[in-house]
Amino acid sequence: MSNDNKVILEVRDHIAWVYLNRPEKLNGLDMDMFNGLVAAAKKIRKDRSVRVVILAAKGESFSAGLDFKAVSKTPSMIPKLFLKFPWTKMNLAQRIAHIWRDLPVPVICAIHGNCFGGGMQIALAADYRIATPDANLCIMEMKWGLIPDMSGMVTLSRLTRVDIAQELTMTGRQFSAEEGYEYGLISKLAADPQAEALALAETIATKSPDAIAATKYLFKKTWKADTWKALRWERWVQTRLLGRKNQQIAMKNGLAGKDKAPKPFVNRRSFR
């Protein structure tokens, strides 16, 4: 699926690959890419066979961020991106990033080349970020006299210290993935991020899809929550797993000998 093939979605062996595919513009984000990414995430949510998502990009860079030339040529793009309807919780600009954090399956982002502005905020909304050591990162909005407004305030506060987040935002300076790793913004450094992402995705895909979905849901609800709230959510989520089909299959697989082929899991349940 795509908008003029600017976003590609492929599902193989329970793993959804989502590619930014505007390499001639360093995957600069235009309206087609906004709509294509949201449409891809919607399809993944509906497809209960998907267990992991790998978010990657074609060409020399992950994303150069918002394509301001496209914005200047299409002034109507601004209200479409930044105005919020009363019945929604976020505008389209925020949704394009936060939608990955909100998916019921883990999202692994493979980063290479430049990852700037809006592209950086999309990457920060993934559950894991694997990057080449020389990848070039930037919270670039200050260059345009703006602030990160694609859910960056949510993700930065969960990944790094406030002084680091403020310094990177206020200066808009470029920094390497190695530095990003030290800050907690990058999960792992790898010469081939897509291969490393696939290895992690394949491991996750062998586990109970219900337990994986429940884990992501639980961390979303309890990360930085007070103790008693976290304990209540633990109990509630666990009761929704116990005795269900995939939990029974996991138990049988765990008790079976190594010589026995594991029984396949059924499609995941929703924990939204």
mmCIF file of C-alpha atoms in Angstrom:
data_model
loop_
_atom_site.group_PDB
_atom_site.id
_atom_site.type_symbol
_atom_site.label_atom_id
_atom_site.label_comp_id
_atom_site.label_asym_id
_atom_site.label_seq_id
_atom_site.Cartn_x
_atom_site.Cartn_y
_atom_site.Cartn_z
ATOM 1 C CA MET A 1 0.000 0.000 0.000
ATOM 2 C CA SER A 2 1.173 3.550 -0.589
ATOM 3 C CA ASN A 3 0.493 7.100 -1.581
ATOM 4 C CA ASP A 4 2.305 7.061 -4.941
ATOM 5 C CA ASN A 5 4.542 4.426 -3.301
ATOM 6 C CA LYS A 6 5.957 7.003 -0.873
ATOM 7 C CA VAL A 7 5.148 4.604 1.953
ATOM 8 C CA ILE A 8 5.496 0.847 1.458
ATOM 9 C CA LEU A 9 3.923 -1.769 3.738
ATOM 10 C CA GLU A 10 4.943 -5.423 3.472
ATOM 11 C CA VAL A 11 4.019 -8.236 5.882
ATOM 12 C CA ARG A 12 6.258 -11.299 5.980
ATOM 13 C CA ASP A 13 6.273 -14.050 8.617
ATOM 14 C CA HIS A 14 4.219 -11.987 11.107
ATOM 15 C CA ILE A 15 6.591 -9.011 10.704
ATOM 16 C CA ALA A 16 5.318 -5.786 9.119
ATOM 17 C CA TRP A 17 7.942 -3.760 7.239
ATOM 18 C CA VAL A 18 7.063 -0.087 6.775
ATOM 19 C CA TYR A 19 9.408 1.838 4.475
ATOM 20 C CA LEU A 20 9.662 5.569 3.916
ATOM 21 C CA ASN A 21 10.103 5.663 0.166
ATOM 22 C CA ARG A 22 10.899 9.134 -1.091
ATOM 23 C CA PRO A 23 14.666 8.697 -1.460
ATOM 24 C CA GLU A 24 15.132 11.463 -4.012
ATOM 25 C CA LYS A 25 14.044 13.929 -1.276
ATOM 26 C CA LEU A 26 15.904 12.104 1.548
ATOM 27 C CA ASN A 27 12.456 10.949 2.702
ATOM 28 C CA GLY A 28 11.363 14.486 3.481
ATOM 29 C CA LEU A 29 7.817 14.346 4.823
ATOM 30 C CA ASP A 30 5.058 15.662 2.581
ATOM 31 C CA MET A 31 1.296 15.211 2.881
ATOM 32 C CA ASP A 32 1.310 11.934 0.939
ATOM 33 C CA MET A 33 3.822 10.492 3.398
ATOM 34 C CA PHE A 34 1.810 11.706 6.392
ATOM 35 C CA ASN A 35 -1.318 10.047 5.056
ATOM 36 C CA GLY A 36 0.566 6.946 3.955
ATOM 37 C CA LEU A 37 2.180 6.379 7.351
ATOM 38 C CA VAL A 38 -1.123 6.777 9.189
ATOM 39 C CA ALA A 39 -2.818 4.397 6.732
ATOM 40 C CA ALA A 40 -0.041 1.822 7.204
ATOM 41 C CA ALA A 41 -0.369 1.960 10.991
ATOM 42 C CA LYS A 42 -4.151 1.527 10.713
ATOM 43 C CA LYS A 43 -3.719 -1.570 8.548
ATOM 44 C CA ILE A 44 -1.229 -3.032 10.995
ATOM 45 C CA ARG A 45 -3.592 -2.458 13.920
ATOM 46 C CA LYS A 46 -6.372 -4.342 12.117
ATOM 47 C CA ASP A 47 -4.121 -7.224 11.064
ATOM 48 C CA ARG A 48 -4.027 -9.506 14.129
ATOM 49 C CA SER A 49 -1.408 -11.720 12.464
ATOM 50 C CA VAL A 50 1.224 -8.950 12.758
ATOM 51 C CA ARG A 51 3.440 -9.368 15.821
ATOM 52 C CA VAL A 52 6.265 -6.853 15.226
ATOM 53 C CA VAL A 53 6.828 -3.770 13.054
ATOM 54 C CA ILE A 54 10.117 -2.665 11.501
ATOM 55 C CA LEU A 55 10.101 0.983 10.470
ATOM 56 C CA ALA A 56 12.859 1.711 7.948
ATOM 57 C CA ALA A 57 13.636 3.846 4.908
ATOM 58 C CA LYS A 58 14.822 3.534 1.330
ATOM 59 C CA GLY A 59 17.730 5.563 0.024
ATOM 60 C CA GLU A 60 20.590 7.353 1.753
ATOM 61 C CA SER A 61 18.731 8.649 4.832
ATOM 62 C CA PHE A 62 15.970 7.716 7.207
ATOM 63 C CA SER A 63 14.303 11.138 6.924
ATOM 64 C CA ALA A 64 15.317 14.763 6.505
ATOM 65 C CA GLY A 65 12.164 15.808 8.387
ATOM 66 C CA LEU A 66 9.283 17.947 7.204
ATOM 67 C CA ASP A 67 9.600 19.006 3.550
ATOM 68 C CA PHE A 68 9.215 22.777 3.939
ATOM 69 C CA LYS A 69 9.330 23.296 0.165
ATOM 70 C CA ALA A 70 6.281 21.060 -0.177
ATOM 71 C CA VAL A 71 4.603 23.056 2.583
ATOM 72 C CA SER A 72 5.338 26.360 0.868
ATOM 73 C CA LYS A 73 3.879 25.046 -2.386
ATOM 74 C CA THR A 74 0.748 23.771 -0.633
ATOM 75 C CA PRO A 75 -0.320 26.316 2.033
ATOM 76 C CA SER A 76 -3.396 24.224 2.907
ATOM 77 C CA MET A 77 -0.975 21.631 4.311
ATOM 78 C CA ILE A 78 -0.397 23.737 7.449
ATOM 79 C CA PRO A 79 -3.978 23.652 8.811
ATOM 80 C CA LYS A 80 -4.323 19.986 7.784
ATOM 81 C CA LEU A 81 -1.263 19.130 9.846
ATOM 82 C CA PHE A 82 -1.605 21.333 12.896
ATOM 83 C CA LEU A 83 -5.302 21.966 13.545
ATOM 84 C CA LYS A 84 -6.984 19.511 15.901
ATOM 85 C CA PHE A 85 -10.645 18.573 15.662
ATOM 86 C CA PRO A 86 -12.561 18.823 18.985
ATOM 87 C CA TRP A 87 -13.303 15.073 18.999
ATOM 88 C CA THR A 88 -9.657 14.003 18.528
ATOM 89 C CA LYS A 89 -6.787 13.869 21.021
ATOM 90 C CA MET A 90 -4.054 14.991 18.627
ATOM 91 C CA ASN A 91 -3.525 16.682 15.282
ATOM 92 C CA LEU A 92 -2.117 14.913 12.195
ATOM 93 C CA ALA A 93 1.436 16.110 12.855
ATOM 94 C CA GLN A 94 1.377 14.537 16.321
ATOM 95 C CA ARG A 95 -0.425 11.453 15.133
ATOM 96 C CA ILE A 96 2.151 10.503 12.492
ATOM 97 C CA ALA A 97 4.667 9.831 15.278
ATOM 98 C CA HIS A 98 2.504 8.872 18.258
ATOM 99 C CA ILE A 99 0.596 6.285 16.218
ATOM 100 C CA TRP A 100 3.637 3.970 16.395
ATOM 101 C CA ARG A 101 3.818 4.266 20.149
ATOM 102 C CA ASP A 102 0.103 3.540 20.269
ATOM 103 C CA LEU A 103 0.205 0.345 18.172
ATOM 104 C CA PRO A 104 -0.472 -2.876 20.130
ATOM 105 C CA VAL A 105 2.753 -4.462 18.804
ATOM 106 C CA PRO A 106 6.399 -3.465 19.291
ATOM 107 C CA VAL A 107 7.910 -1.128 16.701
ATOM 108 C CA ILE A 108 11.619 -1.271 15.842
ATOM 109 C CA CYS A 109 13.052 1.708 13.964
ATOM 110 C CA ALA A 110 16.148 1.144 11.786
ATOM 111 C CA ILE A 111 18.018 4.425 11.292
ATOM 112 C CA HIS A 112 20.742 5.317 8.800
ATOM 113 C CA GLY A 113 22.000 8.536 7.244
ATOM 114 C CA ASN A 114 20.174 11.656 8.404
ATOM 115 C CA CYS A 115 17.312 11.547 10.884
ATOM 116 C CA PHE A 116 16.138 15.116 11.388
ATOM 117 C CA GLY A 117 13.135 16.973 12.800
ATOM 118 C CA GLY A 118 9.901 15.132 12.109
ATOM 119 C CA GLY A 119 11.846 12.012 11.135
ATOM 120 C CA MET A 120 13.552 12.082 14.537
ATOM 121 C CA GLN A 121 10.224 12.403 16.315
ATOM 122 C CA ILE A 122 8.844 9.415 14.405
ATOM 123 C CA ALA A 123 11.908 7.395 15.429
ATOM 124 C CA LEU A 124 11.561 8.455 19.080
ATOM 125 C CA ALA A 125 7.989 7.093 19.110
ATOM 126 C CA ALA A 126 9.203 3.584 18.248
ATOM 127 C CA ASP A 127 9.850 1.071 21.019
ATOM 128 C CA TYR A 128 13.439 0.437 19.897
ATOM 129 C CA ARG A 129 15.816 2.506 17.775
ATOM 130 C CA ILE A 130 18.756 0.763 16.090
ATOM 131 C CA ALA A 131 21.129 3.058 14.197
ATOM 132 C CA THR A 132 24.431 3.035 12.374
ATOM 133 C CA PRO A 133 27.101 4.647 14.588
ATOM 134 C CA ASP A 134 27.601 7.465 12.057
ATOM 135 C CA ALA A 135 23.902 8.245 11.609
ATOM 136 C CA ASN A 136 23.307 11.988 11.897
ATOM 137 C CA LEU A 137 20.514 13.015 14.284
ATOM 138 C CA CYS A 138 18.906 16.362 14.987
ATOM 139 C CA ILE A 139 15.914 17.816 16.798
ATOM 140 C CA MET A 140 15.827 20.457 14.117
ATOM 141 C CA GLU A 141 12.691 22.501 14.782
ATOM 142 C CA MET A 142 14.630 25.376 16.419
ATOM 143 C CA LYS A 143 16.196 26.109 13.014
ATOM 144 C CA TRP A 144 12.748 27.199 11.836
ATOM 145 C CA GLY A 145 11.861 29.034 15.059
ATOM 146 C CA LEU A 146 9.637 26.161 16.194
ATOM 147 C CA ILE A 147 9.481 23.511 18.905
ATOM 148 C CA PRO A 148 9.137 19.705 18.509
ATOM 149 C CA ASP A 149 5.403 19.279 17.982
ATOM 150 C CA MET A 150 5.011 15.713 16.716
ATOM 151 C CA SER A 151 4.744 14.076 20.169
ATOM 152 C CA GLY A 152 8.403 14.842 20.898
ATOM 153 C CA MET A 153 7.555 16.188 24.353
ATOM 154 C CA VAL A 154 6.034 12.810 25.262
ATOM 155 C CA THR A 155 8.883 10.641 24.001
ATOM 156 C CA LEU A 156 11.850 12.801 25.001
ATOM 157 C CA SER A 157 10.629 12.927 28.598
ATOM 158 C CA ARG A 158 10.610 9.121 28.733
ATOM 159 C CA LEU A 159 13.962 8.509 27.092
ATOM 160 C CA THR A 160 16.466 11.055 28.429
ATOM 161 C CA ARG A 161 17.177 13.694 31.092
ATOM 162 C CA VAL A 162 15.457 17.059 30.928
ATOM 163 C CA ASP A 163 18.751 18.970 30.588
ATOM 164 C CA ILE A 164 19.787 16.876 27.581
ATOM 165 C CA ALA A 165 16.332 17.209 25.970
ATOM 166 C CA GLN A 166 16.387 20.982 26.475
ATOM 167 C CA GLU A 167 19.924 21.421 25.165
ATOM 168 C CA LEU A 168 19.251 19.396 21.990
ATOM 169 C CA THR A 169 15.951 21.208 21.428
ATOM 170 C CA MET A 170 17.218 24.729 22.158
ATOM 171 C CA THR A 171 20.382 24.442 20.066
ATOM 172 C CA GLY A 172 18.989 22.319 17.245
ATOM 173 C CA ARG A 173 22.499 20.963 16.834
ATOM 174 C CA GLN A 174 23.315 17.784 14.938
ATOM 175 C CA PHE A 175 24.710 14.846 16.883
ATOM 176 C CA SER A 176 25.833 11.324 16.004
ATOM 177 C CA ALA A 177 23.963 8.128 16.834
ATOM 178 C CA GLU A 178 26.860 7.249 19.154
ATOM 179 C CA GLU A 179 26.088 10.383 21.154
ATOM 180 C CA GLY A 180 22.376 9.575 20.922
ATOM 181 C CA TYR A 181 23.123 6.156 22.404
ATOM 182 C CA GLU A 182 24.839 7.793 25.380
ATOM 183 C CA TYR A 183 21.765 10.009 25.867
ATOM 184 C CA GLY A 184 19.339 7.057 25.802
ATOM 185 C CA LEU A 185 17.740 8.150 22.529
ATOM 186 C CA ILE A 186 19.214 5.221 20.562
ATOM 187 C CA SER A 187 18.713 1.664 21.822
ATOM 188 C CA LYS A 188 21.549 -0.022 19.953
ATOM 189 C CA LEU A 189 24.289 0.747 17.418
ATOM 190 C CA ALA A 190 24.773 -1.598 14.451
ATOM 191 C CA ALA A 191 26.519 -1.538 11.090
ATOM 192 C CA ASP A 192 23.342 -2.952 9.504
ATOM 193 C CA PRO A 193 20.327 -1.651 11.483
ATOM 194 C CA GLN A 194 17.753 -3.443 9.323
ATOM 195 C CA ALA A 195 19.442 -6.822 9.800
ATOM 196 C CA GLU A 196 19.711 -6.176 13.536
ATOM 197 C CA ALA A 197 16.054 -5.090 13.630
ATOM 198 C CA LEU A 198 15.019 -8.252 11.808
ATOM 199 C CA ALA A 199 16.938 -10.465 14.256
ATOM 200 C CA LEU A 200 15.160 -8.803 17.188
ATOM 201 C CA ALA A 201 11.788 -8.953 15.409
ATOM 202 C CA GLU A 202 12.191 -12.656 14.649
ATOM 203 C CA THR A 203 12.917 -13.382 18.317
ATOM 204 C CA ILE A 204 9.870 -11.404 19.477
ATOM 205 C CA ALA A 205 7.681 -13.088 16.840
ATOM 206 C CA THR A 206 8.344 -16.507 18.419
ATOM 207 C CA LYS A 207 6.761 -15.436 21.717
ATOM 208 C CA SER A 208 3.081 -15.337 22.636
ATOM 209 C CA PRO A 209 1.640 -12.408 20.669
ATOM 210 C CA ASP A 210 -0.846 -11.803 23.492
ATOM 211 C CA ALA A 211 1.910 -11.522 26.094
ATOM 212 C CA ILE A 212 3.940 -9.225 23.826
ATOM 213 C CA ALA A 213 0.934 -6.950 23.227
ATOM 214 C CA ALA A 214 0.146 -7.008 26.939
ATOM 215 C CA THR A 215 3.721 -6.080 27.826
ATOM 216 C CA LYS A 216 3.701 -3.024 25.564
ATOM 217 C CA TYR A 217 0.281 -2.019 26.907
ATOM 218 C CA LEU A 218 1.407 -2.485 30.528
ATOM 219 C CA PHE A 219 4.574 -0.399 30.162
ATOM 220 C CA LYS A 220 2.597 2.334 28.447
ATOM 221 C CA LYS A 221 0.161 2.450 31.359
ATOM 222 C CA THR A 222 2.660 2.134 34.202
ATOM 223 C CA TRP A 223 5.966 3.720 33.131
ATOM 224 C CA LYS A 224 6.696 6.428 35.703
ATOM 225 C CA ALA A 225 3.356 5.724 37.422
ATOM 226 C CA ASP A 226 3.187 5.474 41.212
ATOM 227 C CA THR A 227 3.713 2.057 42.816
ATOM 228 C CA TRP A 228 0.102 1.228 43.661
ATOM 229 C CA LYS A 229 -1.193 2.202 40.236
ATOM 230 C CA ALA A 230 1.490 0.054 38.585
ATOM 231 C CA LEU A 231 0.595 -2.920 40.795
ATOM 232 C CA ARG A 232 -3.105 -2.560 39.932
ATOM 233 C CA TRP A 233 -2.324 -2.557 36.212
ATOM 234 C CA GLU A 234 -0.071 -5.619 36.644
ATOM 235 C CA ARG A 235 -2.940 -7.570 38.227
ATOM 236 C CA TRP A 236 -5.490 -6.424 35.653
ATOM 237 C CA VAL A 237 -3.370 -7.237 32.598
ATOM 238 C CA GLN A 238 -2.278 -10.604 33.985
ATOM 239 C CA THR A 239 -5.888 -11.689 34.526
ATOM 240 C CA ARG A 240 -6.550 -10.956 30.852
ATOM 241 C CA LEU A 241 -3.744 -13.357 29.869
ATOM 242 C CA LEU A 242 -4.234 -16.286 32.253
ATOM 243 C CA GLY A 243 -5.946 -19.291 30.699
ATOM 244 C CA ARG A 244 -6.306 -17.772 27.233
ATOM 245 C CA LYS A 245 -5.432 -19.782 24.132
ATOM 246 C CA ASN A 246 -1.974 -18.305 23.544
ATOM 247 C CA GLN A 247 -1.066 -18.558 27.215
ATOM 248 C CA GLN A 248 -1.982 -22.252 27.145
ATOM 249 C CA ILE A 249 0.118 -22.752 24.016
ATOM 250 C CA ALA A 250 3.075 -20.971 25.670
ATOM 251 C CA MET A 251 2.774 -23.273 28.684
ATOM 252 C CA LYS A 252 2.695 -26.398 26.523
ATOM 253 C CA ASN A 253 5.666 -25.195 24.480
ATOM 254 C CA GLY A 254 7.574 -24.347 27.631
ATOM 255 C CA LEU A 255 6.979 -27.795 29.128
ATOM 256 C CA ALA A 256 7.649 -29.706 25.908
ATOM 257 C CA GLY A 257 11.053 -31.169 25.233
ATOM 258 C CA LYS A 258 13.550 -29.407 23.023
ATOM 259 C CA ASP A 259 13.127 -32.092 20.377
ATOM 260 C CA LYS A 260 9.455 -31.249 19.897
ATOM 261 C CA ALA A 261 8.466 -28.560 17.419
ATOM 262 C CA PRO A 262 6.686 -25.692 19.223
ATOM 263 C CA LYS A 263 2.976 -25.354 18.617
ATOM 264 C CA PRO A 264 2.216 -22.163 16.643
ATOM 265 C CA PHE A 265 0.418 -19.308 18.351
ATOM 266 C CA VAL A 266 -2.921 -17.959 17.181
ATOM 267 C CA ASN A 267 -3.419 -14.322 16.212
ATOM 268 C CA ARG A 268 -3.038 -11.751 18.985
ATOM 269 C CA ARG A 269 -5.805 -10.320 21.122
ATOM 270 C CA SER A 270 -6.268 -6.593 21.576
ATOM 271 C CA PHE A 271 -5.095 -4.934 24.808
ATOM 272 C CA ARG A 272 -6.062 -1.416 23.875
#
